[in-house]
XYZ file of C-alpha atoms in Angstrom:
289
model
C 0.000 0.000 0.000
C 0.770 3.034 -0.637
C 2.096 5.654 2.118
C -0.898 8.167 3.114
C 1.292 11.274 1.586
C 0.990 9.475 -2.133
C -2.586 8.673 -1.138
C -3.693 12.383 0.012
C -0.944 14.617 -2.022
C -1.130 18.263 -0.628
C -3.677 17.842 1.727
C -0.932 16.367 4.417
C 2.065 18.459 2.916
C -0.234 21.285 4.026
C -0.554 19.544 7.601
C -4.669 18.655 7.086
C -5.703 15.323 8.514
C -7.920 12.620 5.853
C -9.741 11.827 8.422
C -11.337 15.047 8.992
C -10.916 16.682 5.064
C -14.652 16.573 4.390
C -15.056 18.230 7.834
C -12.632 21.179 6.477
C -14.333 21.664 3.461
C -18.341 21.653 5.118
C -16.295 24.570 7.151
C -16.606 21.852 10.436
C -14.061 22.974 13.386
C -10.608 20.478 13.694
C -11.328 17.449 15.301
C -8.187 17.489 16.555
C -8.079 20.164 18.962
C -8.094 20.448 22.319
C -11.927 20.398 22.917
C -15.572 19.066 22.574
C -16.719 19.480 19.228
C -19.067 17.967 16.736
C -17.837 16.964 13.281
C -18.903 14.696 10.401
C -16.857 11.941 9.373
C -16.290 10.041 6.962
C -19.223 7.723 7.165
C -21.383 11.346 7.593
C -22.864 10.422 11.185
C -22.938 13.375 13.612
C -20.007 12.421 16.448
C -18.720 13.750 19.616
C -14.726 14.114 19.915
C -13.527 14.738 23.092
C -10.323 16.022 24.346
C -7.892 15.085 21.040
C -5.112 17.038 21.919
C -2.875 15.324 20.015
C -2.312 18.301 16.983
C -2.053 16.927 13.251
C 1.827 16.283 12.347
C 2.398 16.479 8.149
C 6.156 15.005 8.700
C 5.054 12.047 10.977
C 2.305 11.287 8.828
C 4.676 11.195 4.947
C 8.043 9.802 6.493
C 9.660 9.500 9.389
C 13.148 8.382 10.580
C 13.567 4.888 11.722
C 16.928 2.833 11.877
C 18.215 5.870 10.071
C 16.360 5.640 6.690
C 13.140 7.070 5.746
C 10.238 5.013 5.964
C 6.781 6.111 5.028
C 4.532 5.320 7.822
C 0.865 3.589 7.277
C -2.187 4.849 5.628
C -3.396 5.197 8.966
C -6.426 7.534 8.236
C -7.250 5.594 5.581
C -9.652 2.011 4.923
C -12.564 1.176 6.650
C -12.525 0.147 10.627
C -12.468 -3.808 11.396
C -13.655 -5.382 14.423
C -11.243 -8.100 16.013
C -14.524 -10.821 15.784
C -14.327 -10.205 11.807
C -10.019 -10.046 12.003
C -11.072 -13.278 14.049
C -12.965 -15.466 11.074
C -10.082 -14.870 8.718
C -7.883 -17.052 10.407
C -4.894 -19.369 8.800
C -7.943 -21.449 7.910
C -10.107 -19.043 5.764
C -9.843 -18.540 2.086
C -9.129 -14.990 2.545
C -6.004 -14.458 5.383
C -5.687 -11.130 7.516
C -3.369 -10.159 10.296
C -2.665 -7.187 12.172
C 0.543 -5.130 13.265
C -0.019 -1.748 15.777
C -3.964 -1.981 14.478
C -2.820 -2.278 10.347
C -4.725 -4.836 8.938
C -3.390 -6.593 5.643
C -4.594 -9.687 3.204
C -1.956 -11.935 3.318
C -3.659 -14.560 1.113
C -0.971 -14.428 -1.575
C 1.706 -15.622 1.147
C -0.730 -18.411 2.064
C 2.340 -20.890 2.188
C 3.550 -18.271 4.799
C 0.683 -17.400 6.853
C -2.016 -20.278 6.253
C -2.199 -23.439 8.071
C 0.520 -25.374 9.083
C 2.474 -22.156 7.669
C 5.794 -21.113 9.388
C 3.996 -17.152 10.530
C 0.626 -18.996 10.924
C 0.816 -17.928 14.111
C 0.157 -14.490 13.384
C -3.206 -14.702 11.353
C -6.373 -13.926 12.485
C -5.311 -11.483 15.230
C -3.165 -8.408 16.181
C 0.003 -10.078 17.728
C 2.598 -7.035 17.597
C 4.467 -7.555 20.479
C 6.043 -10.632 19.388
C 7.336 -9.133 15.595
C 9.963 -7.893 19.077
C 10.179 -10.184 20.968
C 9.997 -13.105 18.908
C 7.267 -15.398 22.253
C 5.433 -16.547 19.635
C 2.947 -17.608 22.502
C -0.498 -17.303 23.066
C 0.551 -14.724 25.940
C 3.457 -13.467 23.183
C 1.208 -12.885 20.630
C -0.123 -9.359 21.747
C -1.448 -6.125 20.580
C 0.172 -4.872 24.249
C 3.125 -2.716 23.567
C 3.293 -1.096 27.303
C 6.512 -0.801 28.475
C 8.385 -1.402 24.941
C 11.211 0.829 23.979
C 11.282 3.480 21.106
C 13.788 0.669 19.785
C 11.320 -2.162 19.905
C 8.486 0.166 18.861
C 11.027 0.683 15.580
C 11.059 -2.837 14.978
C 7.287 -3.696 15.170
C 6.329 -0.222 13.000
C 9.317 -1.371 10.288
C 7.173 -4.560 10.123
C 4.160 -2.300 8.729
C 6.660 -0.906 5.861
C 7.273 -5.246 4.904
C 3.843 -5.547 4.670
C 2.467 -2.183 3.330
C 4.533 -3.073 0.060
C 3.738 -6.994 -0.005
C 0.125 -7.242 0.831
C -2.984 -5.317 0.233
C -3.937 -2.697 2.898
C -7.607 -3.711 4.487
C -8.263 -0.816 7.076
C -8.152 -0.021 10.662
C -8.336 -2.267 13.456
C -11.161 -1.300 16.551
C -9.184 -1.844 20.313
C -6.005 -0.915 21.437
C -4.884 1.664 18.267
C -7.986 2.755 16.868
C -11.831 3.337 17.902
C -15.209 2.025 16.796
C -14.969 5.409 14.805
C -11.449 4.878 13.453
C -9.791 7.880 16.082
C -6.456 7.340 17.048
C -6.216 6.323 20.674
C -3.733 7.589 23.213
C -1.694 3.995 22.577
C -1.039 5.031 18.572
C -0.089 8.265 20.136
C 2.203 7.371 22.718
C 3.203 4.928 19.381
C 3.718 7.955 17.438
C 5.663 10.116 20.544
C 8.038 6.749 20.305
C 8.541 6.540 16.940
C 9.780 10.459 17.195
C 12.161 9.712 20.177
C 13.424 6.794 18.012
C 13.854 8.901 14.729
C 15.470 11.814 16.870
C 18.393 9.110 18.751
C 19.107 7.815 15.215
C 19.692 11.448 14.435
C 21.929 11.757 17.007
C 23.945 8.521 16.174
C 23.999 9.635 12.253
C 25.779 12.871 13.861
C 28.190 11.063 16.066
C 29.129 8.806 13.308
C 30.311 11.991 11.259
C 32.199 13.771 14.462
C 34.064 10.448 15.229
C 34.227 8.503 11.745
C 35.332 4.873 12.716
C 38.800 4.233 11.808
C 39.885 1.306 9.566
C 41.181 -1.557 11.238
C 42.833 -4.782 10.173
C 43.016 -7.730 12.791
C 45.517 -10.793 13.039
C 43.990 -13.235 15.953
C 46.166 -16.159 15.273
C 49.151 -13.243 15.998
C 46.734 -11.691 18.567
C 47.928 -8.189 16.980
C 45.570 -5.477 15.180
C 46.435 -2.084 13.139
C 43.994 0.595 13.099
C 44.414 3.955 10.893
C 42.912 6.948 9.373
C 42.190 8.304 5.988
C 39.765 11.049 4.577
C 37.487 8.318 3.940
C 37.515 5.884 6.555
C 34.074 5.161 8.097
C 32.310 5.829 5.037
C 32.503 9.132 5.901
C 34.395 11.904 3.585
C 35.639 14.811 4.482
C 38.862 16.781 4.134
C 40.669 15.536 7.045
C 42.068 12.080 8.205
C 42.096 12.567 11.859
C 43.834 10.386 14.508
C 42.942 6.883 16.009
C 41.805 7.002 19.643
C 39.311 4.667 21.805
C 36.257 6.014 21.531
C 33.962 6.058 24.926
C 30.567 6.592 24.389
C 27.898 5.330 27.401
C 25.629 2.481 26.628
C 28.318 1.476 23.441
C 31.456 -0.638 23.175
C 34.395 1.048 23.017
C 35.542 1.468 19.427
C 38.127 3.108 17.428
C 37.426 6.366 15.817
C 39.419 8.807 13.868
C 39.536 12.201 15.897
C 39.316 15.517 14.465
C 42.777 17.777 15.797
C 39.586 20.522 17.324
C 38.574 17.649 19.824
C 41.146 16.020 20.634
C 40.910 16.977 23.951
C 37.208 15.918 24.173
C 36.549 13.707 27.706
C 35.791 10.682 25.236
C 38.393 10.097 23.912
C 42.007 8.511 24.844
C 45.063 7.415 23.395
C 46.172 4.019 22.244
C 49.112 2.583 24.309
C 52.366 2.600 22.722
C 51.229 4.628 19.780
C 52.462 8.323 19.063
C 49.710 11.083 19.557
C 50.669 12.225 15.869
C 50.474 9.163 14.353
C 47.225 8.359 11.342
C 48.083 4.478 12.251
C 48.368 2.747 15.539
C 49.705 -0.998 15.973
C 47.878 -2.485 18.546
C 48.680 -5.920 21.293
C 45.293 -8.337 21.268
């Protein structure tokens, strides 16, 4: 399927949500805001929203960082709303094969080797079993729309599942519970889901910045000799640049040490430290295993 920026052009560029678009143009107040309000979705019923304070993000909505590459997140707003009693009947059994990840329902029928019965993912039709595209407790307590308590991280590796799917199998619509309504609204799990997803796409930021201030160093490593030689050029890392630097231990909390080539404006940095036995000046250091 197709991301929900392709599917609604300048209407999200221009930060307006699908969901409420015939609202907008009946003049209808934003059903996102902070208060009580009556609007007319999409199935034209008169409904009460209360309290979404969550406002409408345009860049969360087209792509978003995760595992430092864009990924277009699901058509969210999009496809009609499915009740986990009809996700229920189309089972690894059924003709017609659905499963859900964080509420996205898809028809998995073409992978039926995959997902029907005795299928290696079988597992996973008929139901909303997120939790475990993490964890991998492909129980019947694994296999769980619950993602309380799951890092941004994890989060990151149940929404890339969605981006598998989205271009393999065809999109049904919106799963009622845990994500979305009986209406289709986001609850306050997709947006603490979103708020992760954000956290996630602002540490791989961070990382993607680190990797350019302290480009890893080449390396070349002799275990039978238990000896190593690690060195610098104006390429190494796979980062370019105009300098080569110089090889130092890199400290950075929550990582393994690793060698990086150093910049001569922080060498001084409270990171960093030299390599025994190797000069200070030196683009190559030969190193004791």
């Amino acid at each position: 399927s197709s991301g929900i920026n392709a599917e609604y052009g300048d209407s999200v560029s221009q930060g307006k949500c699908p969901f409420h678009t015939q609202a907008q143009a009946e003049n209808q107040p934003n059903p996102h805001s902070s208060f009580v309000k009556q609007v007319k979705l999409s199935n034209s019923e008169e409904k009460t929203v209360l309290n979404q304070e969550t406002s409408y993000d345009p860049e969360l909505y087209s792509e978003t960082l995760v595992f430092g590459s864009k990924k277009r997140l699901a058509d969210v707003y999009s496809g009609r709303v499915i009740t986990k009693e009809e996700l229920s009947r189309h089972g690894p059994g059924s003709s017609v094969m659905w499963l859900s990840v964080l509420g996205q329902v898809y028809d998995v029928t073409v992978g039926w080797r995959h997902y029907g019965s005795g299928g290696t993912y079988s597992f996973f039709t008929g139901k909303d079993g997120s939790r475990a595209y993490s964890t991998g407790h492909f129980t019947d307590e694994g296999l769980t729309d619950d993602i309380s308590g799951m890092t941004p991280g994890q989060l990151g590796e149940i929404f890339n599942w969605i981006n598998i799917f989205g271009k393999k199998y065809t999109f049904v619509g919106r799963l009622e519970g845990r994500f979305f309504t009986s209406e289709g609204i986001p609850t306050a799990t997709w947006r603490y889901l979103e708020d992760s997803l954000l956290a996630l796409g602002v540490q791989e930021e961070d990382k993607q910045a680190l990797r350019k201030k302290y480009p890893s160093c080449n390396s070349h490593y002799d275990n039978a000799a238990a000896k190593a030689e690690v060195w610098c050029t104006v390429k190494s890392g796979g980062v370019r640049r105009d300098w080569e630097g110089y090889p130092r231990q890199l400290h950075l909390p929550g990582e393994a040490v690793r060698c990086a080539c150093i910049h001569p404006d922080f060498l001084e940095d409270g990171k960093i430290k030299e390599y025994p036995d190797c000069p200070a000046d030196a683009n190559s250091c030969k190193l004791k295993l």
